[in-house]
PDB file of C-alpha atoms in Angstrom:
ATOM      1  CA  UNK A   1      42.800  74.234  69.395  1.00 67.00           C
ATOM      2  CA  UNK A   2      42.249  76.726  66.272  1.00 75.00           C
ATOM      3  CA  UNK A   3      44.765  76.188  63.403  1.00 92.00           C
ATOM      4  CA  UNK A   4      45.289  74.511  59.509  1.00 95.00           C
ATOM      5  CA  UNK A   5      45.053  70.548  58.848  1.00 96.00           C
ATOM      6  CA  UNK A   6      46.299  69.600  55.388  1.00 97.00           C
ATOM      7  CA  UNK A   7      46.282  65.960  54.539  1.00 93.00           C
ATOM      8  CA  UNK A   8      46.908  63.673  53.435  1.00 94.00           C
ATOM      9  CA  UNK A   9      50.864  64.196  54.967  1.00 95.00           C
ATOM     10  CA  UNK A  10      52.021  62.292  52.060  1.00 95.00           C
ATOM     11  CA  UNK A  11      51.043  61.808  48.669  1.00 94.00           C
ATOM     12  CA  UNK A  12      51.813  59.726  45.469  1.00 93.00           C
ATOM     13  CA  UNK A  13      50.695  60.667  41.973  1.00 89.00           C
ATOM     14  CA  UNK A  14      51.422  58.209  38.747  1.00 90.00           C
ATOM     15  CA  UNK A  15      51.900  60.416  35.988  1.00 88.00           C
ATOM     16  CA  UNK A  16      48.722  61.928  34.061  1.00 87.00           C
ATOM     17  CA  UNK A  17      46.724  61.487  37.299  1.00 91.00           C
ATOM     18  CA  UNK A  18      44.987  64.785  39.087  1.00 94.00           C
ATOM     19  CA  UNK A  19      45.245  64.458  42.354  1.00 94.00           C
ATOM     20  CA  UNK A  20      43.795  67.275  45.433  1.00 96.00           C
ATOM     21  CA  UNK A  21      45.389  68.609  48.106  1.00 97.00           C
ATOM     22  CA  UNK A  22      43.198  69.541  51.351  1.00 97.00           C
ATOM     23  CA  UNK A  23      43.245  72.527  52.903  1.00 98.00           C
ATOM     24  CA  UNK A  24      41.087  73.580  56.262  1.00 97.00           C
ATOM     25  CA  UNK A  25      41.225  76.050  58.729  1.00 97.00           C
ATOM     26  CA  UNK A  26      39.068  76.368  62.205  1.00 95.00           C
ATOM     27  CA  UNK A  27      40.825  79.840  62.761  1.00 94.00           C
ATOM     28  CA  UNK A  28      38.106  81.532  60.871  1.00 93.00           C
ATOM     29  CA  UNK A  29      40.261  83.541  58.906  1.00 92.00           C
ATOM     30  CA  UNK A  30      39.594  85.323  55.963  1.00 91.00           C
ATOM     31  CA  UNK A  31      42.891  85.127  53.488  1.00 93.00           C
ATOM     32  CA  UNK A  32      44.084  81.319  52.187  1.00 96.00           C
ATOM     33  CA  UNK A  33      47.072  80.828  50.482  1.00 96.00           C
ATOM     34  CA  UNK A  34      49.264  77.328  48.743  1.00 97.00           C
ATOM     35  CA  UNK A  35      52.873  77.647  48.544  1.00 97.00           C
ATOM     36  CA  UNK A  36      55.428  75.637  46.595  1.00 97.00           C
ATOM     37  CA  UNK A  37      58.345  74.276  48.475  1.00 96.00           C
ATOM     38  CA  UNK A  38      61.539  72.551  46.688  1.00 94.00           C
ATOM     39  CA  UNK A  39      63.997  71.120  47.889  1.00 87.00           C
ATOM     40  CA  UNK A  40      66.597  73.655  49.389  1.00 81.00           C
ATOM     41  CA  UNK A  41      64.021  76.345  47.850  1.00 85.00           C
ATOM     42  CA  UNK A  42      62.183  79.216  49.444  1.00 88.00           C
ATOM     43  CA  UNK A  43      58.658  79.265  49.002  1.00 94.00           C
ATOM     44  CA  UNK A  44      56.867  80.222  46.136  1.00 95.00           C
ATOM     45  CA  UNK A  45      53.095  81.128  45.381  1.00 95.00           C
ATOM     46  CA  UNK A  46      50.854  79.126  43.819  1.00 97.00           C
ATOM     47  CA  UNK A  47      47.211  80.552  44.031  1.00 97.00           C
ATOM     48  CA  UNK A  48      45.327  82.741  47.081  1.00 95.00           C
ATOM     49  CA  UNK A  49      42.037  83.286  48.395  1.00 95.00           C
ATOM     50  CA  UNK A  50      41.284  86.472  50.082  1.00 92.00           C
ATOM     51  CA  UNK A  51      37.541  86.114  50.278  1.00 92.00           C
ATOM     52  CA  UNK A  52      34.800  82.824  49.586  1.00 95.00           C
ATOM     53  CA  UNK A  53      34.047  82.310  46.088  1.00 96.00           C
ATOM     54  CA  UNK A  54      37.183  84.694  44.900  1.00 95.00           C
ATOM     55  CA  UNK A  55      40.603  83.318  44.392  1.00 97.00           C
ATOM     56  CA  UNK A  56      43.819  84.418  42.271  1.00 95.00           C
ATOM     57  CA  UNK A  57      46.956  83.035  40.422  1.00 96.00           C
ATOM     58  CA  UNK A  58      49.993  83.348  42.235  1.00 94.00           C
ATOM     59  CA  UNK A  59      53.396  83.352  40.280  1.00 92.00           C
ATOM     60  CA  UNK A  60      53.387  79.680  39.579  1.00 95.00           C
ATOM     61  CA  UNK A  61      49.563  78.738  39.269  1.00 96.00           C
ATOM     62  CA  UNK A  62      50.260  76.615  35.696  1.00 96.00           C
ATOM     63  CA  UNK A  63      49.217  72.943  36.184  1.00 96.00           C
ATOM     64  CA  UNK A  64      47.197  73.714  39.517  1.00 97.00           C
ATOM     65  CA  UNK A  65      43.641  74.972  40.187  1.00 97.00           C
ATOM     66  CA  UNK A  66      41.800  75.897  43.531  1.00 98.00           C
ATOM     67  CA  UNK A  67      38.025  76.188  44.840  1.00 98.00           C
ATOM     68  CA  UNK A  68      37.110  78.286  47.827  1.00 98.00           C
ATOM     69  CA  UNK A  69      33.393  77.402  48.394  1.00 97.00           C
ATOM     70  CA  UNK A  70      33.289  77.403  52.269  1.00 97.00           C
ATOM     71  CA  UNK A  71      35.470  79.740  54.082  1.00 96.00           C
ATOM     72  CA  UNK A  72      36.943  77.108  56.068  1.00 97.00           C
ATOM     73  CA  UNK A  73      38.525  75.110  53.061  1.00 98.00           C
ATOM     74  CA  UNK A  74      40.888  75.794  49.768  1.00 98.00           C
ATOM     75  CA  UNK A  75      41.518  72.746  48.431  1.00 98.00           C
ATOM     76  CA  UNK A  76      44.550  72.593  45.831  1.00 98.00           C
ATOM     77  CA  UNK A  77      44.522  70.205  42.885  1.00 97.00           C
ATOM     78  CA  UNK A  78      47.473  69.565  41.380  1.00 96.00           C
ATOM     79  CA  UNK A  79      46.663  68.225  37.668  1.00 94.00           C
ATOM     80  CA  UNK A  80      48.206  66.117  34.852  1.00 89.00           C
ATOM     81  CA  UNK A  81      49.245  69.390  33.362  1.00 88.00           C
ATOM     82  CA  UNK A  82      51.656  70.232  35.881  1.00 89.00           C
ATOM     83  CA  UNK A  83      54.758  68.753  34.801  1.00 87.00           C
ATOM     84  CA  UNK A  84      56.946  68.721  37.908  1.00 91.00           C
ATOM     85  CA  UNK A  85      54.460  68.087  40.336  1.00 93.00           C
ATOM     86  CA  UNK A  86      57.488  66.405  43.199  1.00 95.00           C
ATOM     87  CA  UNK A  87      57.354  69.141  45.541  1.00 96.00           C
ATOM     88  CA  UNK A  88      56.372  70.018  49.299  1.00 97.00           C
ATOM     89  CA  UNK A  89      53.366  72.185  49.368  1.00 98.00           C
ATOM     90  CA  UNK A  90      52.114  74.561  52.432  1.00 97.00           C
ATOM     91  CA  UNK A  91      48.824  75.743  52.896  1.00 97.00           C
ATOM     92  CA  UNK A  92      48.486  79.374  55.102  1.00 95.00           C
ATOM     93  CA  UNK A  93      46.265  81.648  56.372  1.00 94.00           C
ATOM     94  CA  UNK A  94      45.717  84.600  57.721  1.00 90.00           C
ATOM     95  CA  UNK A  95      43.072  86.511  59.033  1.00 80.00           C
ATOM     96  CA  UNK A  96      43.629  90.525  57.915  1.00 73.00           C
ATOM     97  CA  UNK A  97      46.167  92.984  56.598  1.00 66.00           C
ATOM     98  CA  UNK A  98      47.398  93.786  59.809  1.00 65.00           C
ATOM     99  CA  UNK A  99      47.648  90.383  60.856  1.00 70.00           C
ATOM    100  CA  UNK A 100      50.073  87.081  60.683  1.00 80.00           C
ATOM    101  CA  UNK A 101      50.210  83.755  59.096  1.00 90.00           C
ATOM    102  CA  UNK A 102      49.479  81.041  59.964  1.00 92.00           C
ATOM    103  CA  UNK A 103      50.419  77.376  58.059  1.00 94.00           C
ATOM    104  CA  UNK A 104      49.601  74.355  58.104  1.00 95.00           C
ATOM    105  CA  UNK A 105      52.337  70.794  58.452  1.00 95.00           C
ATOM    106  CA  UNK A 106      52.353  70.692  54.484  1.00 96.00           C
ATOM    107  CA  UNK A 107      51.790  67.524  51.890  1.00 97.00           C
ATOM    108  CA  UNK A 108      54.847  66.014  50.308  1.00 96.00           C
ATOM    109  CA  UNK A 109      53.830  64.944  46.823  1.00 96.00           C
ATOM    110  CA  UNK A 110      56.015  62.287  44.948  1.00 95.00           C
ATOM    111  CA  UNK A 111      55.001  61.650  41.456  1.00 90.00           C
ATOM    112  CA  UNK A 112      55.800  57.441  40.729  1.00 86.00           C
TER     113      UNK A 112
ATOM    114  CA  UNK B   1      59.945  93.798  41.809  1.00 77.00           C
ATOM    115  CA  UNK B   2      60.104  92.679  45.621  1.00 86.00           C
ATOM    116  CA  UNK B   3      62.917  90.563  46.367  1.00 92.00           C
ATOM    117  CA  UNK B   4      64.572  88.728  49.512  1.00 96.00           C
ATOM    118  CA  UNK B   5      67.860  87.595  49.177  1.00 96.00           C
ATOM    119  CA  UNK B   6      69.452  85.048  51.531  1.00 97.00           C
ATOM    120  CA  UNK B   7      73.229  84.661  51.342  1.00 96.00           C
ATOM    121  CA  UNK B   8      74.045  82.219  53.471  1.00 96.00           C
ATOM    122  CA  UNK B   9      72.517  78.271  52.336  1.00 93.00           C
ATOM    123  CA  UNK B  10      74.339  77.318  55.418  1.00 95.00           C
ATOM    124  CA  UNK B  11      75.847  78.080  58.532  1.00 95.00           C
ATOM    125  CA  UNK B  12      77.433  76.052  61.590  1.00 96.00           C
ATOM    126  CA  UNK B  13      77.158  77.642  65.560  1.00 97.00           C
ATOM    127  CA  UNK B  14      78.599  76.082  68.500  1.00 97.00           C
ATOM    128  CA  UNK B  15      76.110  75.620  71.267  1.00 97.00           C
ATOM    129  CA  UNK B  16      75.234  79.203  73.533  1.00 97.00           C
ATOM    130  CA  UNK B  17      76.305  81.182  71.189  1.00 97.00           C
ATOM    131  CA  UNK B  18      75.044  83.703  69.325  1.00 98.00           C
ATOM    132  CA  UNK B  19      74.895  83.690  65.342  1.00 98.00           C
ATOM    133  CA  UNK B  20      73.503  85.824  62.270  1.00 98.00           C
ATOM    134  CA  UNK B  21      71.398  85.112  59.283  1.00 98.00           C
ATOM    135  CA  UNK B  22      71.881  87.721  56.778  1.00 98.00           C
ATOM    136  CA  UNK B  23      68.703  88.995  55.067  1.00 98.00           C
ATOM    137  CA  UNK B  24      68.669  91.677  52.510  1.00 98.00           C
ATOM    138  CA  UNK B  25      65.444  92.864  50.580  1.00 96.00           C
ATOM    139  CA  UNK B  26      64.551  95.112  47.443  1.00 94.00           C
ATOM    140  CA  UNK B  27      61.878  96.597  47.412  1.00 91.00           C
ATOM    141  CA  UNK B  28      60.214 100.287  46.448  1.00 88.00           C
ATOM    142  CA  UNK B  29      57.400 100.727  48.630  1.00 87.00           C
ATOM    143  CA  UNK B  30      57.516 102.909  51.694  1.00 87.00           C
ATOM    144  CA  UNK B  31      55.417 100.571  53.829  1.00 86.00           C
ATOM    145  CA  UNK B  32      56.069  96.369  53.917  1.00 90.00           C
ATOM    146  CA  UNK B  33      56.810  94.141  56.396  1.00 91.00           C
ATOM    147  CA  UNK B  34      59.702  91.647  57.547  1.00 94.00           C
ATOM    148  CA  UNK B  35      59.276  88.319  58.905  1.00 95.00           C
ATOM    149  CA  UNK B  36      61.367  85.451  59.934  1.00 96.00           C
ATOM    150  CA  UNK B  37      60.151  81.686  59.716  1.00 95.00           C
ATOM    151  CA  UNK B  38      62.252  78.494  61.453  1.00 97.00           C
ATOM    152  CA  UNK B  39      61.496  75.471  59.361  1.00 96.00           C
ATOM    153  CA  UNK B  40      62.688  72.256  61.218  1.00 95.00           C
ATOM    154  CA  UNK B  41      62.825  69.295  59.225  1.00 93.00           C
ATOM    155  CA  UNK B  42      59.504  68.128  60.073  1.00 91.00           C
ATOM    156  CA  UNK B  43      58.268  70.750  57.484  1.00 92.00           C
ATOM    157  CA  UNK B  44      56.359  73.204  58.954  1.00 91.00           C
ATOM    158  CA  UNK B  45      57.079  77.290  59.213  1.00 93.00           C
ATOM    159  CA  UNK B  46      57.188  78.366  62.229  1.00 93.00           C
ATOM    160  CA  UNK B  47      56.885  82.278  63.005  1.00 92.00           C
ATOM    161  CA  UNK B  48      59.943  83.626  64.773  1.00 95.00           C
ATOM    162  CA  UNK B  49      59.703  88.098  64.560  1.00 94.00           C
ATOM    163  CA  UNK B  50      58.264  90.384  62.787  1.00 93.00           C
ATOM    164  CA  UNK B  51      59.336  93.963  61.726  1.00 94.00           C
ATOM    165  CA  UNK B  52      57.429  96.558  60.014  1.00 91.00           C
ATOM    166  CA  UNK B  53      59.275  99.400  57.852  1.00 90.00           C
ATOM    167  CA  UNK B  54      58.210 102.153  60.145  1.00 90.00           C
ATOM    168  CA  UNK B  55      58.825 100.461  63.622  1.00 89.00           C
ATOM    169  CA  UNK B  56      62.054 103.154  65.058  1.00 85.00           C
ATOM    170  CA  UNK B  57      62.847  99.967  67.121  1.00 92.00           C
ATOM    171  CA  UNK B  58      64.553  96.511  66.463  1.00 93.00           C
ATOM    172  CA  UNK B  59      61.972  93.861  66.902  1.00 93.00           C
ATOM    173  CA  UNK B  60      62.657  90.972  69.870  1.00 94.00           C
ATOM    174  CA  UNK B  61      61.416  88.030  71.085  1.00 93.00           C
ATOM    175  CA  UNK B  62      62.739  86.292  73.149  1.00 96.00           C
ATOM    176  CA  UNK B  63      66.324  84.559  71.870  1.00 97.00           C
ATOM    177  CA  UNK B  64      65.830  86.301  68.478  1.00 97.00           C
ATOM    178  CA  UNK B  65      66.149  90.013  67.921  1.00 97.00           C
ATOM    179  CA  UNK B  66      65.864  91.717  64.518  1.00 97.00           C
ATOM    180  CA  UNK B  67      68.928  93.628  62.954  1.00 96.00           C
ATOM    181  CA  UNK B  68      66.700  96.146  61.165  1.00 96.00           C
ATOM    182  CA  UNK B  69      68.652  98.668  59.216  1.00 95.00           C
ATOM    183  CA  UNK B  70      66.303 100.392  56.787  1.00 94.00           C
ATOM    184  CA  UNK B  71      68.961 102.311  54.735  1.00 93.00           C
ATOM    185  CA  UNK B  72      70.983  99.432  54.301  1.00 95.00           C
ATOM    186  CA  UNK B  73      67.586  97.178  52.946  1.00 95.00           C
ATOM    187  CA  UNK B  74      68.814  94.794  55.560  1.00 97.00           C
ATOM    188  CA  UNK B  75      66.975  92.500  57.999  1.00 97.00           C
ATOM    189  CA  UNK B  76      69.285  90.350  59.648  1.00 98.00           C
ATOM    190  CA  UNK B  77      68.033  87.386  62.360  1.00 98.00           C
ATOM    191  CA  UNK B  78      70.204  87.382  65.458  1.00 98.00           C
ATOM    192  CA  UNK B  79      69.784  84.199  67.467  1.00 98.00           C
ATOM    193  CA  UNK B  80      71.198  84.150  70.788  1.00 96.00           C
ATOM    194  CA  UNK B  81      72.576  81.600  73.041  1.00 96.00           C
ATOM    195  CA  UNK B  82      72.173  79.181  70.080  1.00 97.00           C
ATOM    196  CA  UNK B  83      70.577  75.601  71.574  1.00 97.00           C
ATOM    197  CA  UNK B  84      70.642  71.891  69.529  1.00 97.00           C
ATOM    198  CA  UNK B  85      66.597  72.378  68.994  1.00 97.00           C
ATOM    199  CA  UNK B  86      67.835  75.677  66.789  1.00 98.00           C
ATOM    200  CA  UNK B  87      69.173  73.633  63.870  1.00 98.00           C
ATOM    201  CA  UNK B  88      66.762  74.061  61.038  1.00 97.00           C
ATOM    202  CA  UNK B  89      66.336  76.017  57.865  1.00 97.00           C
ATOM    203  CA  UNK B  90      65.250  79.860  58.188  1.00 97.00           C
ATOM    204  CA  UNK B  91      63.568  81.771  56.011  1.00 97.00           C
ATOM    205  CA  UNK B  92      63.701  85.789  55.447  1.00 97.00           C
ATOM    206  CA  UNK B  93      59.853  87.181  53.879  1.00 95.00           C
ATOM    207  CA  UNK B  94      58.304  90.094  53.023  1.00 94.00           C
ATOM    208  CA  UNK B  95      54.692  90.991  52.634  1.00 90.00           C
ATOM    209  CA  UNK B  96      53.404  92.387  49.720  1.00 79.00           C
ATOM    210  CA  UNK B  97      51.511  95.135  51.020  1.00 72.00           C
ATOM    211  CA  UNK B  98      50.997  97.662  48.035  1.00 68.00           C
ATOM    212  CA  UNK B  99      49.999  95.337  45.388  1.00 69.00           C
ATOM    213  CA  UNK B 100      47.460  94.450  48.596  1.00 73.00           C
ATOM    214  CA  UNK B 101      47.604  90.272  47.613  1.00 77.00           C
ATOM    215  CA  UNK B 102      49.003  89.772  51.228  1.00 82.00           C
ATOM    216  CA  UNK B 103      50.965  87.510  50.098  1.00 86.00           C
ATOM    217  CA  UNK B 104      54.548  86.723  51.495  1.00 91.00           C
ATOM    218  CA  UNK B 105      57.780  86.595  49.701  1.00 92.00           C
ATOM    219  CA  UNK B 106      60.561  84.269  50.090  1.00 94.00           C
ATOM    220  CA  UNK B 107      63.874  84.225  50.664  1.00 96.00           C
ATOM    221  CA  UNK B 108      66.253  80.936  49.560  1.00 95.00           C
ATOM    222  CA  UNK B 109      66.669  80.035  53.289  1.00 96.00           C
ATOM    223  CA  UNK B 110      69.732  79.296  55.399  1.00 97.00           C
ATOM    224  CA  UNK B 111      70.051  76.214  57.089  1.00 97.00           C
ATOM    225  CA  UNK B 112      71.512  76.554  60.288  1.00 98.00           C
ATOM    226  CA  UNK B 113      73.388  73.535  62.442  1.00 98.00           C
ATOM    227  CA  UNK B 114      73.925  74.072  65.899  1.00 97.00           C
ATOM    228  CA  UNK B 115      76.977  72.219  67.100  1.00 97.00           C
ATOM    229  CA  UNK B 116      77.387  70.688  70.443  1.00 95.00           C
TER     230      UNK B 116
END
């Protein structure tokens, strides 16, 4: 069946370590997108990916950085720079304007 | 700036029946679209309706039906004939369509607990 894996499900970071969320899609869609969840929060974007080898800063993109070499994948790091890295983050894609999203079962980071 | 705003953080139901989420957006585009997400506490968002701003008609599916009243900037989520496996947190979005990122913005989310 066509949809997003992120992994791992769960994550722990010490402090000052980078650490990468993955990101992969079988749906062959075209847009990729990482969202921010905290607790009791709505979403909130991080960085997106409408085409391979493009991506673009979403409203919170300090302390993160993306790749999207493949189509398939849009791996998320989180790095040492990002200073409250605790979060839930969800991956989503989506294949065209006129189209809907799909996301993925999301990574709970825990810094230690 | 677009903006979803979600009144409610939470909100009790007895069992079969019906309840409403309040949504209201601000936005100035003519065109954008509505969606509604269930997010059980497993974590992942789960696409309930859709409504775009020139569809005459409210949006249904199923148990859920759209309260779309454009004038108003309002896009309220009526469940009905609530069931246990309804308690979860729901979220209100909109899609950017002008500035043409696709991207979706959130509302806070209601959490909604069905009682039996």
């Amino acid at each position: 069946d066509g949809g997003i894996t992120q992994s791992p499900k769960y994550l722990f970071r010490k402090e000052g370590q980078n650490v990468t969320l993955s990101c992969e899609q079988n749906l062959n869609h075209d847009a990729m997108y990482w969202y921010r969840q905290d607790p009791g929060q709505g979403l909130r974007l991080i960085y997106y990916s409408q085409i391979v080898n493009d991506f673009q800063k979403g409203d919170i993109a300090e302390g993160y950085s993306v790749s999207r070499e493949k189509k398939e994948s849009f791996p998320l790091t989180v790095t040492s720079a990002q200073k409250n890295p605790t979060a839930f983050y969800l991956c989503a894609s989506r294949k065209g304007s006129n189209y809907g999203y799909t996301f993925g079962s999301g990574t709970r980071l825990t810094v230690v | 700036a677009q903006k979803i705003t979600q009144t409610q953080p939470g909100m009790f139901v007895q069992e079969k029946e019906a309840v409403t989420l309040d949504c209201t957006y601000d936005t100035s585009d003519q065109s954008y679209g509505l969606f509604w997400y269930k997010q059980p506490s497993s974590g992942e968002m789960i696409f309930l309706i859709y409504q775009g701003s020139y569809d005459e008609q409210n949006a249904t599916e199923g148990r859920y039906s759209l309260n779309f009243q454009k004038a108003r900037k309002s896009a309220n989520l009526v469940i009905s004939a609530s069931q246990l496996g309804d308690s979860a947190m729901y979220f209100c979005a909109m899609r950017d369509i002008a500035g043409n990122t696709g991207k979706l913005i959130f509302g806070q989310g209601t959490t909604l607990q069905v009682k039996p």
